[in-house]
Backbone atoms as SQL, in Angstrom:
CREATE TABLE atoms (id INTEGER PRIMARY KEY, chain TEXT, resi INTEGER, resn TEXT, atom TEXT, x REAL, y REAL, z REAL);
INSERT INTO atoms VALUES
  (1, 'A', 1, 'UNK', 'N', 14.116, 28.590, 23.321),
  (2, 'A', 1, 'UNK', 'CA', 14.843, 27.347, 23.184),
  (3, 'A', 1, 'UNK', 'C', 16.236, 27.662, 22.621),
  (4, 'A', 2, 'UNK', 'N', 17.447, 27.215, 23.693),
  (5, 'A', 2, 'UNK', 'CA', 18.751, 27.693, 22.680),
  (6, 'A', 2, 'UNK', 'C', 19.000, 26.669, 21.463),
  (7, 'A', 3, 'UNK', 'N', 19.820, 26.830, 20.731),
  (8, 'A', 3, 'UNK', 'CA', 20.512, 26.021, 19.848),
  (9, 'A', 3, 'UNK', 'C', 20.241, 24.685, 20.077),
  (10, 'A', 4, 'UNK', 'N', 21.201, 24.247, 21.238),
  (11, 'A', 4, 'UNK', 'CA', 21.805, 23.108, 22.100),
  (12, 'A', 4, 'UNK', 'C', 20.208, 22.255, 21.640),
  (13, 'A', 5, 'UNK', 'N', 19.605, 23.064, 22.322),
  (14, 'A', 5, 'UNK', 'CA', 18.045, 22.326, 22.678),
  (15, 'A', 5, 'UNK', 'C', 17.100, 21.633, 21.060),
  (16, 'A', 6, 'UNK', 'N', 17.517, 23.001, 20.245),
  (17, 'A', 6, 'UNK', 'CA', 16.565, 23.196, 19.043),
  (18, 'A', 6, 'UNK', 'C', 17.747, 22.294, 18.465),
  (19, 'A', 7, 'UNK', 'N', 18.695, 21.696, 18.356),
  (20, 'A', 7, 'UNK', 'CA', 19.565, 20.939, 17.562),
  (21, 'A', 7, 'UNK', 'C', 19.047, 19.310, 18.456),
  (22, 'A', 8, 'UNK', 'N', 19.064, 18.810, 19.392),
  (23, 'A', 8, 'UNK', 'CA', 18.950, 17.885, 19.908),
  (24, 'A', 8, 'UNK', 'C', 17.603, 17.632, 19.434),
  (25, 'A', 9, 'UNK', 'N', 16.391, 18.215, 19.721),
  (26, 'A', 9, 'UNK', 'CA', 14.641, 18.093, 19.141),
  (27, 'A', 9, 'UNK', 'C', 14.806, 17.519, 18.038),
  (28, 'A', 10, 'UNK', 'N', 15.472, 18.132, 17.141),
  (29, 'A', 10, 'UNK', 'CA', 15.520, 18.078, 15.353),
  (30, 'A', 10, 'UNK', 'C', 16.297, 17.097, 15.169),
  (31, 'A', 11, 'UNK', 'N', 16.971, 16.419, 15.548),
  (32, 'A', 11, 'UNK', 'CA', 17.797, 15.192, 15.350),
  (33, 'A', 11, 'UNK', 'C', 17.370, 14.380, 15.975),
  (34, 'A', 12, 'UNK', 'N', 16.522, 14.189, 16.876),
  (35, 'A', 12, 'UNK', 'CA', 16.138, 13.009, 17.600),
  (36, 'A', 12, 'UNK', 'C', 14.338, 12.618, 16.458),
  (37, 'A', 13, 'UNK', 'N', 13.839, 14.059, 16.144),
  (38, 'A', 13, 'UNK', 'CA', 12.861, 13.655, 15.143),
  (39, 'A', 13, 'UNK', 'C', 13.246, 13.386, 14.229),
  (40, 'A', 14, 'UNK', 'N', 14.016, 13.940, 13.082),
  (41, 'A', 14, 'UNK', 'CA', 14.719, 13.531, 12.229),
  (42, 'A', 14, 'UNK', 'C', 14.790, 12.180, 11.989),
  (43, 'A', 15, 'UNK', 'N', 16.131, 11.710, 13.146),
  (44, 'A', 15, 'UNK', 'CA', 16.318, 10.172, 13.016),
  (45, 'A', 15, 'UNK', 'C', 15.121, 9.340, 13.077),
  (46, 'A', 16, 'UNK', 'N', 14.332, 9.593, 14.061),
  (47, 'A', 16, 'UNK', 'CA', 13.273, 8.685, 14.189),
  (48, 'A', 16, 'UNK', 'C', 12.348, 8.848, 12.689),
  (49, 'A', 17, 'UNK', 'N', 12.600, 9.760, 12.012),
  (50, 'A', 17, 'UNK', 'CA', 11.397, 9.835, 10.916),
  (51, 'A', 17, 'UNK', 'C', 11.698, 8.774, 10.059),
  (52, 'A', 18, 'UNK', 'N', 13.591, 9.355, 9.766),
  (53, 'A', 18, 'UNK', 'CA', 14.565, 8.485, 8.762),
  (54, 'A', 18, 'UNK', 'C', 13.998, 6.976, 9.254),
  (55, 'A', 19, 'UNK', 'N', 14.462, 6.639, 10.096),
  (56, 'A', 19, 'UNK', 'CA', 14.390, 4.534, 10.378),
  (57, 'A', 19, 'UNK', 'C', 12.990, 3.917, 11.172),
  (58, 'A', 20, 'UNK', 'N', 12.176, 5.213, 10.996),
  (59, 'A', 20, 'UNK', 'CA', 10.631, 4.721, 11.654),
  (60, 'A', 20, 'UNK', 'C', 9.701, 5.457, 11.495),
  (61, 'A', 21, 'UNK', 'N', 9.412, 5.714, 9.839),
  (62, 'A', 21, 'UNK', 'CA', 9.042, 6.349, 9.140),
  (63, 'A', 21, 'UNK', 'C', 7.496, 6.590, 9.272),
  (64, 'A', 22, 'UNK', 'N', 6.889, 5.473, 10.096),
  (65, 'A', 22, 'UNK', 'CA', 5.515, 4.891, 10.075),
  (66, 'A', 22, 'UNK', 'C', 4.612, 4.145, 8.713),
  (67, 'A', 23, 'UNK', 'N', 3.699, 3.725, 8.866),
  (68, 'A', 23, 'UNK', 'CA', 2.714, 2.792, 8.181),
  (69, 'A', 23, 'UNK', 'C', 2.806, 3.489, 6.688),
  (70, 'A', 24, 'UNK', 'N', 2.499, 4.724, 6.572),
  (71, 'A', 24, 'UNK', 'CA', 1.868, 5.393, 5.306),
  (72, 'A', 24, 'UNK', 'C', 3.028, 5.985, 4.168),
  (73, 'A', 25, 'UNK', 'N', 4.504, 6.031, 5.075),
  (74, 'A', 25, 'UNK', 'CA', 5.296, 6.227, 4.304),
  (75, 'A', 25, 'UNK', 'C', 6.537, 5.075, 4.371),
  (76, 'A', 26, 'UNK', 'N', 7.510, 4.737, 3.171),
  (77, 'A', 26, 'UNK', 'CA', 8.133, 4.034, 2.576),
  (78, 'A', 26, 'UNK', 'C', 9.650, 3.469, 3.730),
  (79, 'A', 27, 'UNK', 'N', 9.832, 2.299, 4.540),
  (80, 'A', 27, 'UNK', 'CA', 10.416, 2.126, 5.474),
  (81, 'A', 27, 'UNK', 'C', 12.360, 2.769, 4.628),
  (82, 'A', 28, 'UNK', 'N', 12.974, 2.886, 5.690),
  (83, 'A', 28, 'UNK', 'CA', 14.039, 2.859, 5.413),
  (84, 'A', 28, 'UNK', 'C', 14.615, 2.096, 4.943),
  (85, 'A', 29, 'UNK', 'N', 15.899, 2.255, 3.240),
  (86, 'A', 29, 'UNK', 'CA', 16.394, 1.440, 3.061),
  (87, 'A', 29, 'UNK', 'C', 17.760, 0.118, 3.328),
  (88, 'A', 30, 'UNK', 'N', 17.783, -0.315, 3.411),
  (89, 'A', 30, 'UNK', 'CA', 18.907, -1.553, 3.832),
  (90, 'A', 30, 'UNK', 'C', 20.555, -0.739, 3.544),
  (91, 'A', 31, 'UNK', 'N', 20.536, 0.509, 2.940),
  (92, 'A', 31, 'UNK', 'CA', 21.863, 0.938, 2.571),
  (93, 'A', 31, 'UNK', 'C', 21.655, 2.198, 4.115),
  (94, 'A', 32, 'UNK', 'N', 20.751, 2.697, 4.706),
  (95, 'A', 32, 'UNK', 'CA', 20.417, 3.842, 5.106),
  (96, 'A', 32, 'UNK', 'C', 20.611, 2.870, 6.411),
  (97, 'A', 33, 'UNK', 'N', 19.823, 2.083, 6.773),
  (98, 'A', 33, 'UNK', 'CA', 20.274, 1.164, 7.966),
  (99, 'A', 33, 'UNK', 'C', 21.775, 0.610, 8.547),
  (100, 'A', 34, 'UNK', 'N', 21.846, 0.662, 7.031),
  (101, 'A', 34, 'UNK', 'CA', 23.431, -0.120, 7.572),
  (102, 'A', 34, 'UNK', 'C', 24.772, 1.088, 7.849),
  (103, 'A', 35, 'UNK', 'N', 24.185, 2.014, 7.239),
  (104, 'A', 35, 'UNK', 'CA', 25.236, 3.253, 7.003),
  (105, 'A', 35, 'UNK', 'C', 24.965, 3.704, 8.660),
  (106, 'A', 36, 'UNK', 'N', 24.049, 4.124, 9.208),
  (107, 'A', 36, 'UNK', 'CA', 23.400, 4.494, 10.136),
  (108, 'A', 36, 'UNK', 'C', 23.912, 3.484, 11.418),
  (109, 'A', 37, 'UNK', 'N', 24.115, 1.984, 10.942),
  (110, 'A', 37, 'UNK', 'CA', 24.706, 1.408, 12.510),
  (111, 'A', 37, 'UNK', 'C', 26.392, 1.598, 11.946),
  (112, 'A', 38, 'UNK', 'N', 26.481, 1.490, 10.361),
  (113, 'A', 38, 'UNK', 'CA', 28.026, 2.054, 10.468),
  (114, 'A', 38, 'UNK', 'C', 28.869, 3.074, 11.459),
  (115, 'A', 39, 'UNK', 'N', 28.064, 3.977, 11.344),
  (116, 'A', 39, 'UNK', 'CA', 28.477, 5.110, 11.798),
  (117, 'A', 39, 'UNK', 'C', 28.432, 5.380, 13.339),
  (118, 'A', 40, 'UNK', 'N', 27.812, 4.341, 13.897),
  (119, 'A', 40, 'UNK', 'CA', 27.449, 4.656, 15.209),
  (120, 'A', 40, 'UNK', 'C', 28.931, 3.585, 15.719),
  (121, 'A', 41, 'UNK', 'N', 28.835, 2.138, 15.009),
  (122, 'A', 41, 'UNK', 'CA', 29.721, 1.291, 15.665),
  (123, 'A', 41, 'UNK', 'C', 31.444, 1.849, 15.661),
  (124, 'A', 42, 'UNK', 'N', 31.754, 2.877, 14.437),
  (125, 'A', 42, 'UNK', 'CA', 32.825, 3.051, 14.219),
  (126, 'A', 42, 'UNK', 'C', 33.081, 4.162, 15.366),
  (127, 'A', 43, 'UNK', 'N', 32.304, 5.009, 15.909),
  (128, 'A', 43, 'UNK', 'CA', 32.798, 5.900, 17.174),
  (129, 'A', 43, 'UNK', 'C', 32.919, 5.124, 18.271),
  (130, 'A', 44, 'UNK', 'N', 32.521, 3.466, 18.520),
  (131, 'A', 44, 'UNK', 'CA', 32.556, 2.447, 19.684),
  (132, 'A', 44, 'UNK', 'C', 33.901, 2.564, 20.160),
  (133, 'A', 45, 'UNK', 'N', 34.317, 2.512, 21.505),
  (134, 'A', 45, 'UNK', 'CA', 35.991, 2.400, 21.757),
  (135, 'A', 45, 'UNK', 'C', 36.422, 1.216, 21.179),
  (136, 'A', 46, 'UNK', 'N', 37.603, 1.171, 20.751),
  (137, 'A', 46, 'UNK', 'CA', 38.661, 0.324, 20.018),
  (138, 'A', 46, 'UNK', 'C', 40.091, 0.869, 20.557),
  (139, 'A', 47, 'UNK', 'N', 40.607, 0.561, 19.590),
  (140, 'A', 47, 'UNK', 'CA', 42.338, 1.226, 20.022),
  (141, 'A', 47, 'UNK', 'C', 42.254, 2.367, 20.396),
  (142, 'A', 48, 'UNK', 'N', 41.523, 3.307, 20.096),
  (143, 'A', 48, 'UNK', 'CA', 40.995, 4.789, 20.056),
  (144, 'A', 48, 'UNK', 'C', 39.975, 4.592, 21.497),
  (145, 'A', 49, 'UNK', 'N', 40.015, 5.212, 22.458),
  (146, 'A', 49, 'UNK', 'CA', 38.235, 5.313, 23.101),
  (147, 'A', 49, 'UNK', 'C', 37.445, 6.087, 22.280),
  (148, 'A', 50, 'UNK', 'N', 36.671, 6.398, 23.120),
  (149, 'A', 50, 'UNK', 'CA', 35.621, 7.062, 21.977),
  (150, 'A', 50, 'UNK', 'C', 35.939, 8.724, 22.095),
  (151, 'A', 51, 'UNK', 'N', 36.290, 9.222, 23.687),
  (152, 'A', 51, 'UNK', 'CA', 36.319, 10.590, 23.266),
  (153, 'A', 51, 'UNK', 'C', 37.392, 11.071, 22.308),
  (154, 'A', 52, 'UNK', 'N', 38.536, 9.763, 21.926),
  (155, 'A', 52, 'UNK', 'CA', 39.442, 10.438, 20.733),
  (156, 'A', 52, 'UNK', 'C', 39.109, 10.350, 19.725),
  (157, 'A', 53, 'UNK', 'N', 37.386, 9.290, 19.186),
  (158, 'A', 53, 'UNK', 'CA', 36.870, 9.412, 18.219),
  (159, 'A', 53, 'UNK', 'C', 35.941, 10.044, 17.809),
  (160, 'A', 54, 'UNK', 'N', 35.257, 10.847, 18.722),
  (161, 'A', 54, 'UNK', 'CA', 34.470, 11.722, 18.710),
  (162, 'A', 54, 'UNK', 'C', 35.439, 13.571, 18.242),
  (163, 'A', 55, 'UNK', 'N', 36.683, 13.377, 19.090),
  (164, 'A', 55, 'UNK', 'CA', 37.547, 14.362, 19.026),
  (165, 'A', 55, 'UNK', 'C', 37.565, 14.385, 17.283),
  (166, 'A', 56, 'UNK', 'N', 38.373, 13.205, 16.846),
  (167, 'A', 56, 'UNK', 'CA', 38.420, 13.297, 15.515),
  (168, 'A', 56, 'UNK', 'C', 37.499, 13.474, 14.636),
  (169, 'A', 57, 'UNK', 'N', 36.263, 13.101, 14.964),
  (170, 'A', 57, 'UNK', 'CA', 35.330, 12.920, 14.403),
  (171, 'A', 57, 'UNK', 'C', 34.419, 14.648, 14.117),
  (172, 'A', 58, 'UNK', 'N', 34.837, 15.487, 15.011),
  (173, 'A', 58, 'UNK', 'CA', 34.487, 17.088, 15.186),
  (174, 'A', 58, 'UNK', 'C', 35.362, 17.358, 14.043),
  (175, 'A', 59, 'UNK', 'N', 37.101, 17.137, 14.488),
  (176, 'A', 59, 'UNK', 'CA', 37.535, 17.688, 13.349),
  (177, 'A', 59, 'UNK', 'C', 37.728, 17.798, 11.706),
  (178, 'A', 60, 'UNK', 'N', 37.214, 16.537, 11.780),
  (179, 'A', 60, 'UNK', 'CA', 36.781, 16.235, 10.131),
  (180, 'A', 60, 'UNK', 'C', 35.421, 17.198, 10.168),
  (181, 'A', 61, 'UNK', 'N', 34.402, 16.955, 10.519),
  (182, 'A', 61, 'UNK', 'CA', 33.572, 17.879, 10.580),
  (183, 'A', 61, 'UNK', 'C', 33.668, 19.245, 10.327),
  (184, 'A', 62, 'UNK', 'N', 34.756, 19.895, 11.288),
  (185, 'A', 62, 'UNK', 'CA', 35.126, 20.880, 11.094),
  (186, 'A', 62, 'UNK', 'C', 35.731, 21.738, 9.572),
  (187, 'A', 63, 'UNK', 'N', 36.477, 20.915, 9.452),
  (188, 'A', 63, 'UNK', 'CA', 37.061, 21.072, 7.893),
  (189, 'A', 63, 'UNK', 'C', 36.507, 20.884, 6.765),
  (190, 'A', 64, 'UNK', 'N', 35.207, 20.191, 6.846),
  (191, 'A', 64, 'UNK', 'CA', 34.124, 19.869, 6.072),
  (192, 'A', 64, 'UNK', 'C', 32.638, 20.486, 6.331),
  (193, 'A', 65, 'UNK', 'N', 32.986, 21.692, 6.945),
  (194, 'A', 65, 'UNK', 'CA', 32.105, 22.851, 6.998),
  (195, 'A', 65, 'UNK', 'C', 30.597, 22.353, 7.440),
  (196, 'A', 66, 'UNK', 'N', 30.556, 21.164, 8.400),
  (197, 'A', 66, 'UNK', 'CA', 29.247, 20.423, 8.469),
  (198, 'A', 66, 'UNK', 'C', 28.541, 21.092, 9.923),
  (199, 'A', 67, 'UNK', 'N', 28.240, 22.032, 10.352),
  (200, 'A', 67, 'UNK', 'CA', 27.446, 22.711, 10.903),
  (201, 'A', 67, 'UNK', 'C', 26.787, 21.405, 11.915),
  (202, 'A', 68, 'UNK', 'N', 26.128, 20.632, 11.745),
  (203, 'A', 68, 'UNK', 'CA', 25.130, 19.458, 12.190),
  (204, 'A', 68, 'UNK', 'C', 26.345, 18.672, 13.099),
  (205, 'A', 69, 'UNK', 'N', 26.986, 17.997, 11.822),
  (206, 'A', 69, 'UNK', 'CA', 28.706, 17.407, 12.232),
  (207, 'A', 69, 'UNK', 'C', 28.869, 17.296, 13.352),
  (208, 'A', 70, 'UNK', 'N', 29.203, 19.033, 13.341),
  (209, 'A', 70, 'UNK', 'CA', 29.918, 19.657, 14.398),
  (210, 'A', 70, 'UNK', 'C', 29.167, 19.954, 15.944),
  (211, 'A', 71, 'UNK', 'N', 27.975, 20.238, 15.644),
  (212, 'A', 71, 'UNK', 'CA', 27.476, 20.129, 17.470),
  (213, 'A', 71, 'UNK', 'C', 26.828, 18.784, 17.700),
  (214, 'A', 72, 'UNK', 'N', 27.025, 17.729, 16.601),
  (215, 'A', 72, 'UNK', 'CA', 26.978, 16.442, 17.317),
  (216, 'A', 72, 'UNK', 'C', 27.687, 15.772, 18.353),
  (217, 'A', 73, 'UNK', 'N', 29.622, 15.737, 17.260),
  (218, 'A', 73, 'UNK', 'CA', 30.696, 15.651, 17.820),
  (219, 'A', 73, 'UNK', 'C', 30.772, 16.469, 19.081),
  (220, 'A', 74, 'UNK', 'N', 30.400, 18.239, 19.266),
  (221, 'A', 74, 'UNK', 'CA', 30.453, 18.477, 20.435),
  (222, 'A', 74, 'UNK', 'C', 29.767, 18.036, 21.563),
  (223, 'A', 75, 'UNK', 'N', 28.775, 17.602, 21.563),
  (224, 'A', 75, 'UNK', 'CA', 27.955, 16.713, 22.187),
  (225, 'A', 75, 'UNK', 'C', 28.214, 15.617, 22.462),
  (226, 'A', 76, 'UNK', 'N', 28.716, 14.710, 21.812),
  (227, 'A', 76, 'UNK', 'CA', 29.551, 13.624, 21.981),
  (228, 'A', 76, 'UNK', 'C', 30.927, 13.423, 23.022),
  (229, 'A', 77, 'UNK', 'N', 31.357, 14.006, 22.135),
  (230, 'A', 77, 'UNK', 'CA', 32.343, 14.644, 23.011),
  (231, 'A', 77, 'UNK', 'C', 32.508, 14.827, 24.923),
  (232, 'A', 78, 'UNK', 'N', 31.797, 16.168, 24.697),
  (233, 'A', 78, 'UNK', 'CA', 30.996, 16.626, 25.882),
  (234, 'A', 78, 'UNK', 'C', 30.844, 15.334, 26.493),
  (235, 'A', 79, 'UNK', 'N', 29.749, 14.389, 26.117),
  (236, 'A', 79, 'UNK', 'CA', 28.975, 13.527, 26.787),
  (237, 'A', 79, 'UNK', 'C', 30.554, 12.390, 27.323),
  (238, 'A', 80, 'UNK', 'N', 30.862, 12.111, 26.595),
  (239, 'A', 80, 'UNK', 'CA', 32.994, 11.002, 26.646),
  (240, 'A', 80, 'UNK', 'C', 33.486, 11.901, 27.634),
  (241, 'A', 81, 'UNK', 'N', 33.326, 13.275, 28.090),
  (242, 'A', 81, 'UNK', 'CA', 34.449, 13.651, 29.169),
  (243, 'A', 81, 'UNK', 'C', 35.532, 14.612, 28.622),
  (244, 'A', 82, 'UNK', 'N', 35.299, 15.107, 27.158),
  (245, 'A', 82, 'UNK', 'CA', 36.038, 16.054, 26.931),
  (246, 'A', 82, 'UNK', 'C', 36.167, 17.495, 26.888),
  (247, 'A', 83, 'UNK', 'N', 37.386, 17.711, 27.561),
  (248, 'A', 83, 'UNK', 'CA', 37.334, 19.126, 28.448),
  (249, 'A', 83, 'UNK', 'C', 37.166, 19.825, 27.465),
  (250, 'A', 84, 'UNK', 'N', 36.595, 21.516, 27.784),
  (251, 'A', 84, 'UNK', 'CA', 36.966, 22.520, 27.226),
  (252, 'A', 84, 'UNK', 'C', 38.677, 22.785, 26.273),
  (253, 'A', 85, 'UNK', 'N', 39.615, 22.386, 27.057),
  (254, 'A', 85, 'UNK', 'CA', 41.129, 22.504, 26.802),
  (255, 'A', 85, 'UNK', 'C', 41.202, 21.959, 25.460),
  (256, 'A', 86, 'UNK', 'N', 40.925, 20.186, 25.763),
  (257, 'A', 86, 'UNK', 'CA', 40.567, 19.679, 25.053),
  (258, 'A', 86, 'UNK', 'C', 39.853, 19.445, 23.353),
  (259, 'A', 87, 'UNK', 'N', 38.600, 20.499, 23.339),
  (260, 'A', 87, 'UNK', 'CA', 37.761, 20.443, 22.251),
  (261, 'A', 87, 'UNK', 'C', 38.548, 21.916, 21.770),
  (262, 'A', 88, 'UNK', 'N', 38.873, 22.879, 22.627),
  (263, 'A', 88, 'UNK', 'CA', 39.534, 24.074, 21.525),
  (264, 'A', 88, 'UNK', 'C', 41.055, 23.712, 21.228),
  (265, 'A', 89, 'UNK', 'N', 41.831, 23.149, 21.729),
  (266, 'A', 89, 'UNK', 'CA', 42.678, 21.710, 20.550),
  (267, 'A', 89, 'UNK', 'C', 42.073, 21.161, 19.317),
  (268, 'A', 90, 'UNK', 'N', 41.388, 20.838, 19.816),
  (269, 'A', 90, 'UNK', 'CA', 40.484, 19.827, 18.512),
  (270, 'A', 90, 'UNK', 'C', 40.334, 21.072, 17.437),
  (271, 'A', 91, 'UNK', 'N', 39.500, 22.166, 17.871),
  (272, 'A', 91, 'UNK', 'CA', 39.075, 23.340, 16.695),
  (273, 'A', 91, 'UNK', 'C', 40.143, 23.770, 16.267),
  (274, 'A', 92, 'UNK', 'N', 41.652, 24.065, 17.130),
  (275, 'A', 92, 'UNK', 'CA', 42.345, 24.397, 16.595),
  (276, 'A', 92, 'UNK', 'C', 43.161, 23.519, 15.230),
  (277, 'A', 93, 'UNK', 'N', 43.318, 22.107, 15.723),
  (278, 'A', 93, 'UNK', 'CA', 43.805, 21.586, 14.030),
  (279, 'A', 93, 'UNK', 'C', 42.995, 21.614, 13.525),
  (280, 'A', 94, 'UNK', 'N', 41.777, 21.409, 13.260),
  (281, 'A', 94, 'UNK', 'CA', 40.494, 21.805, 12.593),
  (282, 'A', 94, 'UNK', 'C', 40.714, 23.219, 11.568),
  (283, 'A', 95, 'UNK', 'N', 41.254, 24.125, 12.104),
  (284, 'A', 95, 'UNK', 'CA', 41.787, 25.071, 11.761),
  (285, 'A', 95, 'UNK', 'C', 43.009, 25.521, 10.989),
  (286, 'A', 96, 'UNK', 'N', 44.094, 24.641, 11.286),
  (287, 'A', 96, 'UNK', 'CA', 45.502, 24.651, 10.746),
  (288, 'A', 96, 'UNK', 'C', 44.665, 23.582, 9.645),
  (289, 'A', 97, 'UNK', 'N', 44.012, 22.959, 9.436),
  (290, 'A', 97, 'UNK', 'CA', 43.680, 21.987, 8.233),
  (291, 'A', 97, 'UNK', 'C', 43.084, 22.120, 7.294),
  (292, 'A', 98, 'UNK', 'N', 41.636, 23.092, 7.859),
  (293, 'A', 98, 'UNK', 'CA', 40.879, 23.461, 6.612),
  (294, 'A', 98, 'UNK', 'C', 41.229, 25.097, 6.457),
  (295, 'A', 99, 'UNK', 'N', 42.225, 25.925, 7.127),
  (296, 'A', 99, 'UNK', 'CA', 42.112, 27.031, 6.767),
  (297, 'A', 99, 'UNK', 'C', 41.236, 27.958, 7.167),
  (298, 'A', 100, 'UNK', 'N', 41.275, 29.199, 6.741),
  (299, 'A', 100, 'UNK', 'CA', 40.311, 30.370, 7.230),
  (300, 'A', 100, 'UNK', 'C', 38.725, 30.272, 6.852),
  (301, 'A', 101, 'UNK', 'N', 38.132, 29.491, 6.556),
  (302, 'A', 101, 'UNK', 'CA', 37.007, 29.329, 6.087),
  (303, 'A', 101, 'UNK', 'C', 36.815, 28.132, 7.290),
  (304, 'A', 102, 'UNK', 'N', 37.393, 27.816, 8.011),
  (305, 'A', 102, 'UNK', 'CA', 36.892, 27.772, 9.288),
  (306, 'A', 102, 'UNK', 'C', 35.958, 28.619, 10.220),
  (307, 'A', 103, 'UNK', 'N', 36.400, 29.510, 10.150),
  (308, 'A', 103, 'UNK', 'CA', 36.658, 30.543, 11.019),
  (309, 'A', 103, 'UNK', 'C', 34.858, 30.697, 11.506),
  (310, 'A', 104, 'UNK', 'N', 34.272, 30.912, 10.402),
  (311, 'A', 104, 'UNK', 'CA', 32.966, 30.633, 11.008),
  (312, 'A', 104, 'UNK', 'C', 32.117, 29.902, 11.672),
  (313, 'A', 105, 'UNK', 'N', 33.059, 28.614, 11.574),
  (314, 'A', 105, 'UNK', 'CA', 32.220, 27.109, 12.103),
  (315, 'A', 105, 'UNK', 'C', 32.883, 26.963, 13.137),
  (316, 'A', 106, 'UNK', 'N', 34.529, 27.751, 13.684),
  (317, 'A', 106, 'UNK', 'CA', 34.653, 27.578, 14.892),
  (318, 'A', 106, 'UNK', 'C', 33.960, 28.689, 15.858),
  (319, 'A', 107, 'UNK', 'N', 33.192, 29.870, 15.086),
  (320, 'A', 107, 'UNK', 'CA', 32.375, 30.946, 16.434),
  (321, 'A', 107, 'UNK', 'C', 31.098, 29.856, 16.875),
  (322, 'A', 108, 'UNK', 'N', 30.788, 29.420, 15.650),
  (323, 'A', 108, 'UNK', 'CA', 29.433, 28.773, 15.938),
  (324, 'A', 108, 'UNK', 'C', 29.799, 27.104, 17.064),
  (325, 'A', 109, 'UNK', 'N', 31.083, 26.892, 16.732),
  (326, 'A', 109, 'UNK', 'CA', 31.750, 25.587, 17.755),
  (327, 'A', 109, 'UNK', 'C', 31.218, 25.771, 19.124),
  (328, 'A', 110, 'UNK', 'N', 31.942, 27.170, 18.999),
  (329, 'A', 110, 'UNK', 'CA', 32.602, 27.939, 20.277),
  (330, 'A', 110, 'UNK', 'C', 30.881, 27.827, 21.197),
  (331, 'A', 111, 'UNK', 'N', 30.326, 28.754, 20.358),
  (332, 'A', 111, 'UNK', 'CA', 29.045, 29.313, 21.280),
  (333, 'A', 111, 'UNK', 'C', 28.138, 27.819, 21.143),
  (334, 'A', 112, 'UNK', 'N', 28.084, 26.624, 20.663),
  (335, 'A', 112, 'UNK', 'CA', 27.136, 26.129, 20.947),
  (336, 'A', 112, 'UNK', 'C', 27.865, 24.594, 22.047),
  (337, 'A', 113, 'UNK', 'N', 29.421, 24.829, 22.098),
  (338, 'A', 113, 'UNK', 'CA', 30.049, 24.625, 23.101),
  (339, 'A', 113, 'UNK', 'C', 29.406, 24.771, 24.334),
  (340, 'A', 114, 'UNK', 'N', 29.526, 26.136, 25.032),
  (341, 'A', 114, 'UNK', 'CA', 28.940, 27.234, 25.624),
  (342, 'A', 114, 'UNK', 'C', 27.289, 26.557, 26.276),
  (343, 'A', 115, 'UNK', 'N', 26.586, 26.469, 25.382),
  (344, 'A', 115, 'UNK', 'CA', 25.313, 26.039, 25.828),
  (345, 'A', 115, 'UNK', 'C', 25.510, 24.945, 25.818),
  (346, 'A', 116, 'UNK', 'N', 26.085, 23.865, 25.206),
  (347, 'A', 116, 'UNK', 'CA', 26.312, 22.282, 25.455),
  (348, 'A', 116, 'UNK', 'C', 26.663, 22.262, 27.181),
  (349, 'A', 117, 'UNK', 'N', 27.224, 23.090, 27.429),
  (350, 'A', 117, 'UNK', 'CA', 27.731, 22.722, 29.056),
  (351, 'A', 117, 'UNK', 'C', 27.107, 23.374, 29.690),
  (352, 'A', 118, 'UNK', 'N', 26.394, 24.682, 29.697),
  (353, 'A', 118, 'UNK', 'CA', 25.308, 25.145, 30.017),
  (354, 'A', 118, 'UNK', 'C', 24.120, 24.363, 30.653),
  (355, 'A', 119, 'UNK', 'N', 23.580, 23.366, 29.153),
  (356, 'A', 119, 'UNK', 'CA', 22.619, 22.532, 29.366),
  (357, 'A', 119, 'UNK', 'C', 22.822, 21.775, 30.523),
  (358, 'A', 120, 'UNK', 'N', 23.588, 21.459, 30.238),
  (359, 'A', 120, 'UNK', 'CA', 24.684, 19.866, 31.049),
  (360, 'A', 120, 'UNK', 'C', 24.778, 20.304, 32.557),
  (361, 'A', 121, 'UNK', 'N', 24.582, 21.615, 32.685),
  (362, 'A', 121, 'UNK', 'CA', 25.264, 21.966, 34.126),
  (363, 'A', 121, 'UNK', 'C', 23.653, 21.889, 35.171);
């Protein structure tokens, strides 16, 4: 199973555990719900479409060393129509912003890039 695959499994259980926890354990709370459609409505197109909020949304990621973040947004991304050209732009201010301690979260960008379109193809 690559990355791509073993990252998509784990977030789709994940979420479902978080907001549908089942009978025996404690439902999600009203701050976890609301944060959770927060976050989904604010990548919705607005003045921005979405692949420039998804774009942005990698690069904060990026600079904030969020591993998860980051092959969401690429996925996202990906999924909005954004090119290759495109997303290594994105890593690159990602880069001029947070500095050399990037550097690791853009190999791992890079290669799970790679299998994101892989999958896709």
């Amino acid at each position: 199973m690559t990355r791509y695959e073993q990252f998509k499994a784990f977030r789709e259980k994940l979420n479902d555990r978080v907001l549908n926890p089942g009978q025996d354990k404690p439902p999600p709370t009203l701050v976890t719900k609301r944060f959770f459609n927060l976050d989904t409505k604010a990548y919705d197109a607005g003045a921005l479409d979405e692949k420039h909020k998804e774009l942005l949304g990698l690069s904060a990621s990026m600079v904030l060393r969020c591993d998860d973040c980051i092959a969401y947004h690429i996925d996202r991304a990906v999924g909005c129509g954004a090119s290759d050209e495109e997303l290594m732009e994105t890593f690159d201010i990602a880069l001029i912003v947070g500095g050399s301690i990037v550097i690791p979260h853009l190999r791992r960008a890079v290669e799970f890039l790679d299998e994101c379109r892989a999958a896709r193809a």
